[in-house]
Coordinates of C-alpha atoms in Angstrom, one line a residue:
X1 CA -114.3 -19.1 62.9
X2 CA -116.7 -20.7 65.3
X3 CA -120.5 -20.6 64.8
X4 CA -122.9 -20.4 67.7
X5 CA -124.5 -23.9 67.9
X6 CA -126.9 -22.9 70.6
X7 CA -129.0 -20.8 68.2
X8 CA -132.0 -22.4 66.4
X9 CA -131.0 -24.3 63.3
X10 CA -133.5 -22.4 61.1
X11 CA -131.9 -19.1 62.1
X12 CA -129.8 -17.3 59.5
X13 CA -126.1 -17.7 60.4
X14 CA -123.8 -15.0 59.0
X15 CA -120.0 -14.7 59.4
X16 CA -117.3 -12.7 57.7
X17 CA -113.6 -13.4 57.3
X18 CA -110.6 -12.1 55.3
X19 CA -110.0 -13.5 51.8
X20 CA -106.2 -13.6 52.0
X21 CA -106.1 -15.6 55.2
X22 CA -108.7 -18.2 54.4
X23 CA -109.7 -18.7 50.8
X24 CA -108.5 -17.8 47.3
X25 CA -111.6 -17.0 45.3
X26 CA -112.1 -17.3 41.6
X27 CA -115.9 -16.6 41.5
X28 CA -117.8 -13.8 43.2
X29 CA -119.8 -16.3 45.2
X30 CA -120.1 -20.0 46.0
X31 CA -123.3 -22.0 47.0
X32 CA -122.9 -25.4 48.7
X33 CA -125.9 -27.6 49.4
X34 CA -125.7 -30.8 51.5
X35 CA -128.7 -32.9 50.5
X36 CA -130.7 -35.3 52.7
X37 CA -134.0 -37.0 52.6
X38 CA -135.7 -34.7 55.1
X39 CA -133.7 -31.4 54.9
X40 CA -131.0 -29.6 53.0
X41 CA -128.2 -27.5 54.5
X42 CA -127.1 -24.5 52.5
X43 CA -123.9 -22.4 52.8
X44 CA -123.3 -19.3 50.7
X45 CA -120.0 -17.6 50.4
X46 CA -120.1 -14.0 49.0
X47 CA -117.1 -12.0 48.1
X48 CA -117.3 -8.4 49.5
X49 CA -114.2 -6.5 48.7
X50 CA -111.4 -8.2 50.6
X51 CA -113.8 -10.1 52.8
X52 CA -115.9 -13.2 52.2
X53 CA -119.3 -13.3 53.9
X54 CA -120.7 -16.6 54.9
X55 CA -124.5 -17.3 55.2
X56 CA -126.0 -20.6 56.3
X57 CA -129.6 -21.8 56.6
X58 CA -131.4 -25.1 56.8
X59 CA -134.6 -26.0 54.9
X60 CA -136.9 -29.0 54.7
X61 CA -137.3 -30.9 51.5
X62 CA -141.0 -30.0 51.1
X63 CA -141.5 -28.5 47.7
X64 CA -142.6 -25.1 48.9
X65 CA -139.7 -24.9 51.3
X66 CA -137.3 -25.8 48.4
X67 CA -138.8 -22.9 46.4
X68 CA -138.3 -20.7 49.5
X69 CA -134.7 -21.9 49.7
X70 CA -134.2 -21.1 46.0
X71 CA -135.7 -17.6 46.4
X72 CA -133.4 -17.0 49.4
X73 CA -130.3 -18.0 47.5
X74 CA -131.3 -16.0 44.4
X75 CA -131.9 -13.0 46.7
X76 CA -128.4 -13.3 48.2
X77 CA -126.7 -13.9 44.9
X78 CA -128.9 -11.6 42.8
X79 CA -128.4 -13.5 39.5
X80 CA -130.9 -15.2 37.3
X81 CA -128.8 -18.2 36.3
X82 CA -126.7 -18.9 39.4
X83 CA -124.3 -21.8 40.0
X84 CA -124.4 -24.1 43.0
X85 CA -122.6 -27.2 44.1
X86 CA -124.4 -30.2 45.7
X87 CA -123.7 -33.8 46.5
X88 CA -125.3 -36.6 44.5
X89 CA -127.0 -38.3 47.4
X90 CA -129.3 -41.0 46.0
X91 CA -132.3 -39.3 44.3
X92 CA -132.5 -36.5 47.0
X93 CA -130.6 -34.0 44.9
X94 CA -133.1 -34.1 42.0
X95 CA -135.9 -32.1 43.7
X96 CA -133.3 -29.4 44.6
X97 CA -132.2 -29.1 41.0
X98 CA -135.8 -28.8 39.9
X99 CA -136.5 -26.1 42.4
X100 CA -133.2 -24.2 42.0
X101 CA -132.8 -24.5 38.2
X102 CA -129.7 -22.6 37.2
X103 CA -126.4 -24.4 36.7
X104 CA -125.9 -27.4 39.0
X105 CA -122.4 -28.8 39.8
X106 CA -123.3 -32.3 41.1
X107 CA -120.4 -33.9 42.9
X108 CA -119.9 -37.5 44.0
X109 CA -119.6 -37.6 47.8
X110 CA -116.4 -39.6 47.6
X111 CA -114.8 -36.9 45.5
X112 CA -115.9 -34.1 47.7
X113 CA -113.1 -35.1 50.1
X114 CA -114.9 -34.7 53.5
X115 CA -112.9 -33.7 56.5
X116 CA -112.3 -36.0 59.4
X117 CA -114.9 -34.2 61.5
X118 CA -118.1 -34.6 59.5
X119 CA -121.3 -32.6 60.1
X120 CA -123.9 -31.2 57.7
X121 CA -122.7 -27.7 58.3
X122 CA -119.1 -28.7 57.5
X123 CA -120.2 -30.5 54.3
X124 CA -122.1 -27.5 53.1
X125 CA -119.2 -25.2 53.9
X126 CA -116.8 -27.5 52.0
X127 CA -119.1 -27.6 49.0
X128 CA -119.4 -23.8 49.1
X129 CA -115.7 -23.4 49.2
X130 CA -115.3 -25.7 46.2
X131 CA -117.9 -23.7 44.4
X132 CA -116.3 -20.3 45.0
X133 CA -112.9 -21.6 43.9
X134 CA -114.4 -23.1 40.7
X135 CA -113.3 -26.6 41.4
X136 CA -116.0 -28.6 39.7
X137 CA -117.4 -28.2 36.1
X138 CA -121.1 -27.7 35.4
X139 CA -122.9 -31.1 35.4
X140 CA -124.9 -32.3 32.4
X141 CA -128.6 -32.4 33.3
X142 CA -130.7 -34.3 30.7
X143 CA -134.1 -33.0 29.7
X144 CA -137.2 -34.4 31.3
X145 CA -138.1 -36.7 28.4
X146 CA -134.7 -38.5 28.8
X147 CA -135.5 -39.1 32.5
X148 CA -138.9 -40.6 31.4
X149 CA -137.2 -42.8 28.8
X150 CA -134.6 -44.0 31.4
X151 CA -137.4 -44.9 33.9
X152 CA -139.2 -46.9 31.2
X153 CA -136.0 -48.7 30.2
X154 CA -135.0 -49.4 33.8
X155 CA -138.4 -51.0 34.3
X156 CA -137.6 -53.4 31.5
X157 CA -134.2 -54.2 33.1
X158 CA -135.7 -54.7 36.5
X159 CA -138.3 -57.2 35.2
X160 CA -135.7 -59.2 33.3
X161 CA -133.4 -59.3 36.4
X162 CA -136.3 -60.4 38.6
X163 CA -137.3 -63.1 36.1
X164 CA -133.8 -64.4 35.9
X165 CA -133.6 -64.5 39.7
X166 CA -136.8 -66.5 39.9
X167 CA -135.5 -68.9 37.2
X168 CA -132.2 -69.5 39.0
X169 CA -134.0 -70.1 42.3
X170 CA -136.4 -72.6 40.8
X171 CA -133.6 -74.5 39.1
X172 CA -131.7 -74.5 42.4
X173 CA -134.7 -76.1 44.2
X174 CA -135.1 -78.7 41.4
X175 CA -131.5 -79.7 41.5
X176 CA -131.7 -80.3 45.3
X177 CA -134.2 -83.1 44.6
X178 CA -132.3 -84.7 41.8
X179 CA -133.7 -83.0 38.7
X180 CA -131.1 -81.7 36.3
X181 CA -133.3 -81.0 33.2
X182 CA -133.3 -77.2 33.8
X183 CA -129.7 -76.6 34.6
X184 CA -128.7 -75.4 31.1
X185 CA -131.9 -73.7 29.9
X186 CA -133.6 -72.5 33.1
X187 CA -137.2 -71.5 32.9
X188 CA -136.7 -69.9 29.5
X189 CA -137.8 -72.9 27.4
X190 CA -141.3 -74.4 27.0
X191 CA -139.9 -77.9 27.6
X192 CA -138.7 -77.0 31.1
X193 CA -142.0 -75.4 32.0
X194 CA -143.9 -78.4 30.7
X195 CA -141.9 -80.8 32.8
X196 CA -142.5 -78.7 35.9
X197 CA -146.2 -78.6 35.2
X198 CA -146.2 -82.4 34.8
X199 CA -144.4 -82.9 38.1
X200 CA -146.9 -80.5 39.8
X201 CA -149.8 -82.6 38.3
X202 CA -148.2 -85.8 39.8
X203 CA -147.1 -87.1 36.4
X204 CA -143.6 -88.3 35.9
X205 CA -142.4 -87.4 32.4
X206 CA -139.9 -89.5 30.5
X207 CA -136.8 -87.4 30.5
X208 CA -133.2 -88.2 31.3
X209 CA -132.9 -85.2 33.6
X210 CA -136.0 -86.1 35.7
X211 CA -135.4 -87.9 39.0
X212 CA -137.7 -90.9 39.5
X213 CA -137.9 -90.2 43.3
X214 CA -141.1 -88.2 44.0
X215 CA -140.6 -84.6 44.8
X216 CA -142.5 -83.3 47.9
X217 CA -145.8 -81.6 47.0
X218 CA -145.0 -78.5 49.0
X219 CA -141.8 -77.9 46.9
X220 CA -143.8 -78.4 43.7
X221 CA -146.3 -75.7 44.8
X222 CA -143.4 -73.3 45.3
X223 CA -142.0 -74.2 41.9
X224 CA -145.3 -73.7 40.2
X225 CA -145.5 -70.2 41.7
X226 CA -142.0 -69.4 40.3
X227 CA -143.1 -70.6 36.9
X228 CA -146.1 -68.3 36.9
X229 CA -144.1 -65.4 38.3
X230 CA -141.4 -66.0 35.6
X231 CA -144.0 -65.9 32.8
X232 CA -145.6 -62.7 34.2
X233 CA -142.2 -60.9 34.6
X234 CA -141.1 -62.0 31.1
X235 CA -144.3 -60.6 29.6
X236 CA -143.9 -57.4 31.6
X237 CA -140.3 -57.0 30.4
X238 CA -141.4 -57.3 26.8
X239 CA -144.1 -54.8 27.2
X240 CA -141.8 -52.4 29.0
X241 CA -139.2 -52.8 26.3
X242 CA -141.6 -52.0 23.5
X243 CA -143.0 -49.0 25.5
X244 CA -139.4 -47.7 26.1
X245 CA -138.3 -48.2 22.5
X246 CA -141.4 -46.4 21.2
X247 CA -140.8 -43.5 23.5
X248 CA -137.0 -43.3 22.7
X249 CA -137.8 -43.3 19.0
X250 CA -140.0 -40.2 19.5
X251 CA -137.4 -38.5 21.8
X252 CA -134.8 -35.9 20.6
X253 CA -131.0 -36.3 20.9
X254 CA -128.2 -33.9 20.2
X255 CA -125.2 -34.3 17.9
X256 CA -122.3 -32.1 16.9
X257 CA -123.1 -28.4 16.6
X258 CA -126.3 -28.8 18.6
X259 CA -128.0 -30.6 15.7
X260 CA -131.2 -32.3 17.0
X261 CA -132.1 -35.8 15.7
X262 CA -134.9 -38.2 16.5
X263 CA -134.1 -41.3 18.5
X264 CA -135.2 -43.6 15.6
X265 CA -132.6 -42.1 13.2
X266 CA -129.9 -42.1 15.9
X267 CA -130.5 -45.8 16.7
X268 CA -130.3 -46.6 13.0
X269 CA -126.8 -45.1 12.8
X270 CA -125.6 -46.7 16.0
X271 CA -126.6 -50.2 15.0
X272 CA -124.3 -50.1 12.0
X273 CA -121.4 -50.7 14.3
X274 CA -120.3 -54.4 14.5
X275 CA -121.7 -56.3 17.5
X276 CA -124.1 -53.4 18.5
X277 CA -127.7 -54.5 18.7
X278 CA -130.9 -52.8 19.9
X279 CA -130.1 -53.1 23.6
X280 CA -126.6 -51.5 23.4
X281 CA -127.7 -48.8 21.0
X282 CA -130.7 -47.8 23.2
X283 CA -128.6 -47.8 26.4
X284 CA -126.0 -45.6 24.6
X285 CA -128.6 -43.1 23.5
X286 CA -130.1 -42.9 27.0
X287 CA -126.8 -42.4 28.8
X288 CA -125.0 -40.2 26.3
X289 CA -127.9 -38.0 25.0
X290 CA -125.6 -35.3 23.7
X291 CA -122.4 -36.5 22.0
X292 CA -120.9 -33.0 21.9
X293 CA -120.4 -32.8 25.6
X294 CA -117.3 -35.1 25.2
X295 CA -114.3 -33.2 23.8
X296 CA -112.4 -36.2 22.5
X297 CA -112.3 -40.0 22.2
X298 CA -110.4 -40.3 25.5
X299 CA -113.1 -38.5 27.4
X300 CA -115.8 -40.9 26.0
X301 CA -113.7 -43.9 26.8
X302 CA -113.2 -42.8 30.3
X303 CA -116.9 -42.1 30.7
X304 CA -117.6 -45.7 29.6
X305 CA -115.0 -47.1 32.1
X306 CA -112.8 -48.3 29.2
X307 CA -109.8 -45.9 29.7
X308 CA -106.9 -47.3 31.7
X309 CA -105.6 -44.9 34.3
X310 CA -102.2 -44.9 36.0
X311 CA -101.2 -44.0 39.6
X312 CA -97.8 -42.4 39.5
X313 CA -95.6 -41.5 42.4
X314 CA -92.0 -40.2 42.2
X315 CA -92.1 -40.7 38.5
X316 CA -92.9 -44.4 38.8
X317 CA -96.1 -46.2 37.9
X318 CA -97.4 -47.7 41.1
X319 CA -100.7 -49.2 39.9
X320 CA -102.7 -49.7 36.7
X321 CA -106.4 -49.3 37.3
X322 CA -109.6 -48.5 35.3
X323 CA -112.1 -45.8 36.0
X324 CA -115.5 -47.3 36.9
X325 CA -117.3 -45.0 34.5
X326 CA -121.0 -45.6 33.6
X327 CA -121.8 -49.1 34.7
X328 CA -124.7 -49.6 32.2
X329 CA -122.7 -48.5 29.3
X330 CA -119.6 -50.5 30.4
X331 CA -121.6 -53.7 30.6
X332 CA -123.4 -53.2 27.3
X333 CA -120.2 -52.4 25.4
X334 CA -118.3 -55.4 27.0
X335 CA -121.2 -57.7 25.9
X336 CA -121.1 -56.3 22.4
X337 CA -117.3 -56.7 22.3
X338 CA -117.8 -60.4 23.1
X339 CA -120.2 -60.7 20.1
X340 CA -117.5 -59.1 17.9
X341 CA -114.8 -61.5 19.1
X342 CA -117.0 -64.4 18.0
X343 CA -117.4 -63.1 14.4
X344 CA -115.5 -64.8 11.6
X345 CA -113.4 -62.9 9.0
X346 CA -114.0 -59.5 10.5
X347 CA -111.0 -57.2 10.8
X348 CA -112.1 -55.9 14.2
X349 CA -112.7 -59.5 15.4
X350 CA -109.3 -60.6 14.1
X351 CA -107.6 -57.6 15.8
X352 CA -109.3 -58.4 19.1
X353 CA -108.4 -62.2 18.9
X354 CA -104.8 -61.3 18.3
X355 CA -104.8 -59.5 21.6
X356 CA -106.5 -62.4 23.2
X357 CA -103.8 -64.9 21.9
X358 CA -100.9 -62.7 22.9
X359 CA -101.9 -62.4 26.5
X360 CA -100.6 -65.1 28.9
X361 CA -103.4 -64.5 31.4
X362 CA -106.8 -62.9 31.2
X363 CA -106.6 -62.7 27.4
X364 CA -110.4 -62.8 26.8
X365 CA -111.0 -59.9 29.2
X366 CA -108.3 -57.8 27.8
X367 CA -109.5 -58.4 24.3
X368 CA -113.1 -57.5 25.3
X369 CA -111.8 -54.3 26.9
X370 CA -109.8 -53.3 23.8
X371 CA -112.6 -54.0 21.4
X372 CA -115.2 -52.3 23.7
X373 CA -113.0 -49.2 23.7
X374 CA -113.0 -49.3 19.9
X375 CA -116.8 -49.7 19.9
X376 CA -117.2 -46.8 22.3
X377 CA -115.2 -44.4 20.1
X378 CA -117.0 -45.7 17.0
X379 CA -120.4 -45.1 18.5
X380 CA -119.3 -41.7 19.6
X381 CA -118.3 -40.7 16.1
X382 CA -121.5 -42.2 14.7
X383 CA -123.6 -40.2 17.2
X384 CA -121.6 -37.0 16.8
X385 CA -121.5 -36.9 13.0
X386 CA -124.8 -38.8 12.5
X387 CA -123.1 -41.2 10.1
X388 CA -123.0 -45.0 9.7
X389 CA -120.0 -47.0 10.8
X390 CA -117.0 -46.9 8.4
X391 CA -114.3 -49.5 9.0
X392 CA -111.9 -48.0 6.5
X393 CA -111.0 -45.0 8.7
X394 CA -109.3 -47.2 11.3
X395 CA -105.6 -47.9 11.1
X396 CA -105.8 -51.5 12.3
X397 CA -107.9 -52.3 9.2
X398 CA -104.9 -51.7 7.0
X399 CA -102.6 -53.6 9.4
X400 CA -104.9 -56.7 9.1
X401 CA -104.9 -56.5 5.2
X402 CA -102.1 -59.0 4.6
X403 CA -101.4 -61.9 2.4
X404 CA -102.5 -64.7 4.8
X405 CA -102.1 -67.4 2.1
X406 CA -98.4 -66.4 1.6
X407 CA -97.8 -66.5 5.3
X408 CA -99.4 -69.9 5.7
X409 CA -97.5 -71.2 2.7
X410 CA -94.2 -70.2 4.3
X411 CA -94.9 -72.1 7.4
X412 CA -96.3 -69.6 9.8
X413 CA -98.8 -71.1 12.2
X414 CA -102.0 -69.3 13.3
X415 CA -100.5 -68.0 16.5
X416 CA -97.5 -66.4 14.8
X417 CA -99.8 -65.0 12.1
X418 CA -101.9 -63.3 14.8
X419 CA -98.8 -61.8 16.5
X420 CA -97.6 -60.4 13.1
X421 CA -101.0 -58.8 12.3
X422 CA -101.5 -57.7 15.9
X423 CA -98.3 -55.7 15.9
X424 CA -99.5 -53.9 12.7
X425 CA -96.7 -55.1 10.4
X426 CA -97.8 -54.0 6.9
X427 CA -95.1 -55.5 4.7
X428 CA -95.5 -59.1 5.7
X429 CA -94.6 -60.3 2.2
X430 CA -90.9 -59.6 2.7
X431 CA -91.0 -61.1 6.2
X432 CA -92.6 -64.3 4.9
X433 CA -90.2 -64.6 2.0
X434 CA -87.2 -64.1 4.3
X435 CA -88.5 -66.7 6.6

């Protein structure tokens, strides 16, 4: 099938081909949309008996043209809630979803498997083909209030990152001229800021980390600007965080069975998990929104980038890899896992440290990954059931409940004790007596 490329691009292109020779359909139609900043390319496949009709048009991304495109597609499909497949191209697919409504199947461009010959028409046809064959599930589109809360929280994150970047750059400049007083603390302590202000005022403070050789005035002016910018960004981050938390507390989230709960109540349940603080709990609420959209614990672990996946060929494992998952959640859970591993006399911390000690290389990272996966599943259960964290339901809690005094009295060192408890041996009393 060859389309006439000499015709104007706005002209409706219609083709027809046999179903048996080209495509096996599961749905009555398929709509594929290739999104760009200035225009969208739409391809519609309609099943008509044994034939499949193909219709193609291009529209600009102006709002009224997007509404015209939605009206044209709905007129072709003749359904109120229609399905369509489109690529997640930056933010450019969001206006399309708002205009088209219905059920959107948002696909990562890397997963859409483009052909070697890539054009906008071919991309739209490929998406339409995937839509009519039912290849992709319906994407979860959060409500508008969640998008607002995400923007407020991202502003807090952006300000903190920019403040840290300014602090690192200022300390870098100070170190080049012999000053080492800010290497550990950065610009986050009043003492560091006071020393920089003294240097800017041509006063040499008495401090072991201050170089006695005068710093050029031009460099001190730059450093003073960084200090002021750091203070402004830090203040802006605090205001943005308070504004975001207040908005999240008033927002609604979904639990098992479609039960609606306020953000304040949900955050209270999430923070009962060990190592989970305000930042991790708020990021979880914003990214998950509805806990019932994950069928099991493996699905939520994969979404958080904490589920190891295998590449198998000819029955052999060729590579161990991890899904990237949600980057924000993955980082928050890994940081919370690090907090748990530093706890004393906590079963989850002892279990994670046993993994850390058993590993010859990369033990800390493996332990963080294992504990983070436990935390992700725990948070999912707390969100889904709207309950506080309960350690007694975990099997490793029983495995860690051993007679440590008896083991130490029989001569086991700490490393062997961690190995025993890490493997989940329950009857360690007989093992210790035999030893």
